[in-house]
Each structure stands twice: as C-alpha cells, then as structure tokens.
Short mmCIF file of C-alpha atoms in Angstrom, two decimals:
data_model
loop_
_atom_site.label_atom_id
_atom_site.label_comp_id
_atom_site.label_asym_id
_atom_site.label_seq_id
_atom_site.Cartn_x
_atom_site.Cartn_y
_atom_site.Cartn_z
CA MET Z 28 13.49 -25.95 13.86
CA ASN Z 29 12.10 -22.53 14.63
CA ASP Z 30 14.76 -20.02 15.60
CA PRO Z 31 13.60 -18.01 18.61
CA GLN Z 32 15.54 -14.96 17.44
CA PRO Z 33 13.40 -12.62 15.30
CA HIS Z 34 14.90 -12.04 11.87
CA ILE Z 35 15.18 -8.37 10.88
CA LEU Z 36 15.84 -7.15 7.33
CA VAL Z 37 17.57 -3.75 7.22
CA VAL Z 38 17.29 -1.95 3.88
CA ASP Z 39 19.35 1.23 3.46
CA ASP Z 40 21.71 2.39 0.71
CA HIS Z 41 24.15 3.90 3.26
CA ARG Z 42 26.61 1.25 4.41
CA GLU Z 43 27.40 3.03 7.68
CA ILE Z 44 23.75 3.04 8.71
CA ARG Z 45 23.25 -0.60 7.67
CA ASP Z 46 26.32 -1.68 9.64
CA LEU Z 47 25.35 0.38 12.69
CA ILE Z 48 21.84 -1.05 12.84
CA GLY Z 49 23.02 -4.56 12.07
CA ARG Z 50 25.63 -4.60 14.83
CA TYR Z 51 23.31 -3.03 17.41
CA LEU Z 52 20.41 -5.37 16.70
CA GLY Z 53 22.74 -8.35 16.65
CA LYS Z 54 24.01 -7.46 20.13
CA ASN Z 55 20.42 -7.28 21.34
CA GLY Z 56 19.28 -10.73 20.33
CA PHE Z 57 18.18 -10.39 16.71
CA ARG Z 58 19.25 -12.11 13.54
CA VAL Z 59 19.93 -9.46 10.91
CA THR Z 60 20.14 -9.45 7.12
CA VAL Z 61 21.15 -6.22 5.38
CA ALA Z 62 20.35 -5.01 1.86
CA ASP Z 63 21.50 -1.90 0.01
CA SER Z 64 18.51 -1.64 -2.33
CA ALA Z 65 14.94 -2.75 -2.83
CA ALA Z 66 16.12 -5.28 -5.42
CA ALA Z 67 18.52 -6.84 -2.92
CA ALA Z 68 15.78 -6.78 -0.28
CA ARG Z 69 13.42 -8.73 -2.54
CA LYS Z 70 16.04 -11.46 -2.93
CA ALA Z 71 16.67 -11.54 0.83
CA GLN Z 72 12.94 -11.78 1.51
CA LYS Z 73 12.63 -14.78 -0.80
CA ALA Z 74 15.69 -16.49 0.69
CA ALA Z 75 14.60 -16.44 4.35
CA ALA Z 76 11.62 -15.82 6.61
CA ILE Z 77 11.70 -12.17 7.69
CA ASP Z 78 9.91 -11.04 10.85
CA LEU Z 79 10.27 -7.26 10.35
CA VAL Z 80 11.75 -4.85 7.80
CA VAL Z 81 13.59 -1.63 8.72
CA LEU Z 82 13.30 0.36 5.51
CA ASP Z 83 14.88 3.60 4.35
CA ILE Z 84 12.51 5.78 2.34
CA MET Z 85 15.06 7.66 0.24
CA MET Z 86 16.98 5.18 -1.92
CA PRO Z 87 18.19 5.31 -5.52
CA GLY Z 88 16.22 3.20 -7.97
CA GLU Z 89 13.10 1.80 -6.36
CA ASP Z 90 12.48 3.90 -3.27
CA GLY Z 91 11.32 2.73 0.13
CA LEU Z 92 7.70 3.76 -0.36
CA SER Z 93 7.44 1.63 -3.49
CA PHE Z 94 9.00 -1.35 -1.73
CA CYS Z 95 6.74 -0.84 1.28
CA ARG Z 96 3.72 -0.91 -1.02
CA TYR Z 97 5.02 -4.16 -2.54
CA LEU Z 98 5.43 -5.69 0.93
CA ARG Z 99 1.89 -4.79 1.90
CA GLU Z 100 0.50 -6.30 -1.30
CA THR Z 101 2.45 -9.56 -1.00
CA SER Z 102 2.99 -10.20 2.72
CA GLU Z 103 2.06 -9.25 6.27
CA THR Z 104 5.65 -8.51 7.31
CA PRO Z 105 5.69 -5.40 9.54
CA VAL Z 106 7.67 -2.38 8.33
CA ILE Z 107 9.41 0.44 10.19
CA LEU Z 108 10.42 3.33 7.95
CA LEU Z 109 13.63 5.34 8.26
CA THR Z 110 13.33 8.87 6.96
CA ALA Z 111 15.57 11.92 6.91
CA MET Z 112 12.75 14.13 5.69
CA ALA Z 113 11.79 17.04 7.93
CA GLU Z 114 8.35 17.20 6.34
CA ASP Z 115 5.51 14.91 7.31
CA THR Z 116 4.49 14.04 3.75
CA ASP Z 117 6.59 10.91 3.20
CA ARG Z 118 5.91 9.61 6.68
CA VAL Z 119 2.15 10.03 6.25
CA VAL Z 120 2.22 8.39 2.81
CA GLY Z 121 4.27 5.52 4.21
CA LEU Z 122 1.84 4.96 7.06
CA GLU Z 123 -1.12 5.22 4.71
CA ILE Z 124 0.22 2.43 2.50
CA GLY Z 125 0.76 0.16 5.47
CA ALA Z 126 4.00 0.90 7.34
CA ASP Z 127 3.71 0.13 11.05
CA ASP Z 128 5.93 2.89 12.42
CA TYR Z 129 8.74 5.28 11.48
CA VAL Z 130 11.97 6.66 12.92
CA THR Z 131 13.45 9.97 11.76
CA LYS Z 132 17.17 10.25 10.98
CA PRO Z 133 19.39 10.91 12.81
CA PHE Z 134 18.06 8.42 15.33
CA ASN Z 135 19.14 6.84 18.57
CA PRO Z 136 19.62 3.07 18.08
CA ARG Z 137 17.90 2.49 21.41
CA GLU Z 138 14.77 4.22 20.10
CA LEU Z 139 14.79 2.06 16.97
CA LEU Z 140 15.24 -1.06 19.12
CA ALA Z 141 12.30 -0.06 21.32
CA ARG Z 142 10.07 0.53 18.30
CA ILE Z 143 11.08 -2.81 16.74
CA ARG Z 144 10.23 -4.64 19.94
CA ALA Z 145 6.91 -2.80 20.26
CA VAL Z 146 5.87 -3.59 16.67
CA LEU Z 147 6.86 -7.25 17.06
CA ARG Z 148 4.85 -7.53 20.28
CA ARG Z 149 1.78 -6.20 18.51
CA THR Z 150 2.11 -8.21 15.32
CA LEU Z 151 2.94 -11.49 17.05
CA ALA Z 152 -0.28 -11.10 19.03
CA VAL Z 153 -2.34 -10.94 15.82
CA PRO Z 154 -3.83 -14.31 14.79
CA LYS Z 155 -1.99 -15.68 11.78
CA SER Z 156 -3.90 -16.18 8.57
CA ARG Z 157 -4.98 -19.77 8.04
CA ASP Z 158 -2.22 -20.06 5.46
CA ALA Z 159 -0.24 -17.88 3.09
CA VAL Z 160 -3.11 -16.81 0.87
CA GLU Z 161 -1.64 -16.36 -2.59
CA ALA Z 162 -4.80 -16.98 -4.60
CA ARG Z 163 -5.74 -14.28 -7.06
CA LYS Z 164 -9.40 -14.48 -6.09
CA LEU Z 165 -11.22 -15.22 -2.84
CA LYS Z 166 -14.83 -16.38 -2.97
CA PHE Z 167 -17.25 -15.90 -0.08
CA ASP Z 168 -21.01 -15.85 0.21
CA ARG Z 169 -22.31 -14.04 -2.91
CA PHE Z 170 -19.01 -12.33 -3.77
CA VAL Z 171 -15.60 -12.83 -5.29
CA LEU Z 172 -12.71 -10.56 -4.30
CA ASP Z 173 -10.10 -10.14 -7.03
CA VAL Z 174 -7.05 -9.54 -4.82
CA GLN Z 175 -4.73 -8.30 -7.54
CA ARG Z 176 -7.24 -5.92 -9.09
CA ARG Z 177 -8.71 -5.00 -5.70
CA GLU Z 178 -12.18 -5.52 -7.17
CA LEU Z 179 -15.22 -6.95 -5.40
CA LEU Z 180 -17.64 -8.73 -7.74
CA ALA Z 181 -21.17 -9.72 -6.79
CA ALA Z 182 -22.89 -12.84 -8.12
CA ASP Z 183 -24.61 -10.79 -10.82
CA GLY Z 184 -21.23 -9.57 -12.07
CA VAL Z 185 -21.66 -6.05 -10.74
CA SER Z 186 -18.48 -4.56 -9.29
CA ALA Z 187 -18.65 -2.94 -5.87
CA PRO Z 188 -15.95 -0.26 -5.49
CA LEU Z 189 -13.73 -0.59 -2.42
CA SER Z 190 -11.60 2.11 -0.84
CA THR Z 191 -8.07 1.16 0.17
CA ALA Z 192 -9.15 0.90 3.81
CA GLU Z 193 -12.16 -1.27 2.92
CA PHE Z 194 -10.03 -3.57 0.76
CA GLN Z 195 -7.44 -4.00 3.52
CA LEU Z 196 -10.14 -4.68 6.10
CA LEU Z 197 -11.98 -7.20 3.92
CA THR Z 198 -8.70 -8.97 3.08
CA ALA Z 199 -7.83 -9.21 6.78
CA PHE Z 200 -11.19 -10.87 7.44
CA LEU Z 201 -10.97 -13.23 4.45
CA LYS Z 202 -7.55 -14.46 5.54
CA ARG Z 203 -8.86 -15.18 9.06
CA PRO Z 204 -12.40 -16.52 8.76
CA ASN Z 205 -14.03 -17.56 12.02
CA MET Z 206 -11.30 -15.89 14.10
CA VAL Z 207 -12.18 -13.16 16.58
CA LEU Z 208 -10.17 -10.02 15.80
CA ASN Z 209 -10.18 -7.12 18.23
CA ARG Z 210 -9.94 -3.50 17.16
CA ASP Z 211 -6.21 -3.17 17.86
CA GLN Z 212 -5.48 -6.27 15.78
CA LEU Z 213 -7.59 -4.99 12.91
CA MET Z 214 -5.75 -1.68 13.09
CA ASP Z 215 -2.43 -3.52 12.81
CA LEU Z 216 -3.70 -5.59 9.88
CA THR Z 217 -5.00 -2.60 7.93
CA SER Z 218 -3.64 0.89 8.41
CA GLY Z 219 -1.12 0.39 11.18
CA ARG Z 220 -1.50 1.86 14.65
CA THR Z 221 -1.72 5.52 13.64
CA PRO Z 222 -5.09 6.76 14.93
CA GLN Z 223 -3.53 10.06 16.00
CA ILE Z 224 -2.66 10.76 12.36
CA PHE Z 225 -5.63 9.34 10.50
CA ASP Z 226 -8.28 9.50 13.23
CA ARG Z 227 -10.05 6.60 11.55
CA SER Z 228 -12.26 4.27 13.50
CA ILE Z 229 -12.26 0.53 12.81
CA ASP Z 230 -15.93 0.53 13.78
CA ASN Z 231 -16.71 3.06 11.05
CA GLN Z 232 -14.75 1.05 8.49
CA VAL Z 233 -16.62 -2.11 9.45
CA SER Z 234 -19.91 -0.23 9.13
CA ARG Z 235 -19.02 0.97 5.62
CA LEU Z 236 -17.90 -2.52 4.56
CA ARG Z 237 -21.11 -4.08 5.88
CA LYS Z 238 -23.13 -1.77 3.65
CA LYS Z 239 -21.39 -3.30 0.63
CA ILE Z 240 -21.54 -7.01 1.50
CA GLU Z 241 -24.42 -7.57 3.92
CA ILE Z 242 -28.02 -8.14 2.81
CA ASP Z 243 -29.12 -6.12 5.84
CA PRO Z 244 -26.23 -4.12 7.34
CA LYS Z 245 -28.30 -3.55 10.48
CA VAL Z 246 -28.51 -7.32 11.02
CA PRO Z 247 -25.09 -8.47 9.77
CA GLU Z 248 -24.54 -12.14 8.97
CA LEU Z 249 -21.01 -12.02 7.52
CA ILE Z 250 -19.17 -9.63 9.86
CA LYS Z 251 -20.56 -10.17 13.32
CA THR Z 252 -19.77 -8.13 16.39
CA VAL Z 253 -18.25 -10.00 19.33
CA TRP Z 254 -19.23 -7.85 22.28
CA GLY Z 255 -16.17 -6.86 24.26
CA GLY Z 256 -13.94 -8.66 21.76
CA GLY Z 257 -14.17 -7.15 18.32
CA TYR Z 258 -15.43 -8.80 15.13
CA ILE Z 259 -15.59 -12.21 13.47
CA PHE Z 260 -16.03 -13.05 9.78
CA THR Z 261 -18.39 -16.03 9.63
CA ALA Z 262 -18.55 -16.98 5.94
CA ASP Z 263 -16.58 -19.81 4.36
CA VAL Z 264 -13.78 -18.58 2.09
CA GLU Z 265 -12.69 -20.41 -1.05
CA GLU Z 266 -9.45 -19.69 -2.90
CA ILE Z 267 -9.67 -19.45 -6.68
CA ASP Z 268 -6.38 -19.56 -8.59
CA ALA Z 269 -7.68 -18.35 -11.93
#
C-alpha cells in the first residue's frame, strides 16, 4: 500500500508561508503535512512516514537548527532549510549538521519545488539501510560504536575519538554493510552535497577513518575501495541494545 506521492512535512511558524507551500506542493503532486513548531513536527513525524522536511530556521521555542540536529540523529529524512537570514552563518551551521539544501526567504515557490525534487532524486538513489537501526551500540570487527555517545571503543576498552564527519561516515557504512556506496551517495549520507562550501573530500574522510579502524590502513580490510564505484564496508555488523 505504498503511496507513490512523496510526503513532505513543512515546518514554519508563519501560517501564510505554511499555507502557500502546502497549496503549491499539493498542486504539484505531493502529499503535505504542515506544522507550526518543532514540537508539532515531532508528532507529525511519528504519525506518518515523511519523505522530506522543509524547515524554517527561525522559530520560537525549539529552533530549526535544533530540530534539524534531532532529525539527523534519529533518521535519514532529508531536510531543506528556509532562512530569512542575510548572513551565511545559520545556513553553514545547518548544512554542517546535516541539512541537504537551503532556500532563502523570500523565495519563489518554483525554486523550492525544484530543490525538493532534486534532493528527493538524490536521496532515493541512495541504498536504504538494511533496516531502521535503532540500537544504541553497533559491534563490528574489533570495535563497538556507541551511537548515542558517538564513541568508538576498541576491544581493549580504549576509546578512539571520532570527528563529526568520521562518525557520520562510519554510521553510514555500518547501516549498509556489504553495499557499494559511491562518493555522491556518501556525501548525501554524511555532510550533504555542499562541497563548494566545505571543500571536503570523501576520499580524505575515508582515509582518516581507515587509520582508526584498520590494522593496516594501506591494506584496508574493513573499508575496501571499489574501483570506479566507491567504497564497500565488508565487516559483519551486530546490533547491541544495551
């Protein structure tokens, strides 16, 4: 009973903007749910499967950046930010914590529609994780990743510090073991497609991560290169609830 219409959640405290976006997206083949706050958005997210969130940054109470961070920690739902800020700061912070794109207010609804379609095309092309990984810890090879604490523990109990980028990359691999992921897909699963802003190379991130989990990073056994394709994580992954 899959509905072919993508389901968009629009989160904005201004009713006029919510209604405008909702009507326009509805006329262009989307199902739309609207929410006036992050709290309402959390309830909507739990009530139905959401394919993409259009999220205002500046909201009373919990702001959009906080809710975006929550989405990245608990789901893989893509996010497009709405911002009225003239400065780049909030947009950069939003992209750094995992937003997929942004649109600056005032915006043309056609531009927002085009960006929604582009993000959905990219994210739907990414292999889905083997299931909704909710376990607090993921065990692989000689390591255990504490997802909530973002801590990587070796068999001897020593903690290996992970940067945000390394944690996101490792999590993407652990959720998709034995699946070939190309560089564009890994970009979508980690920092979003913003190389012009961050100028970060997936290859460099993989290299840094290999130094922390491989016995010999020059001859990797866990994260293998698929020439012309990208990378594949070859270890078995076990979910640990406690």
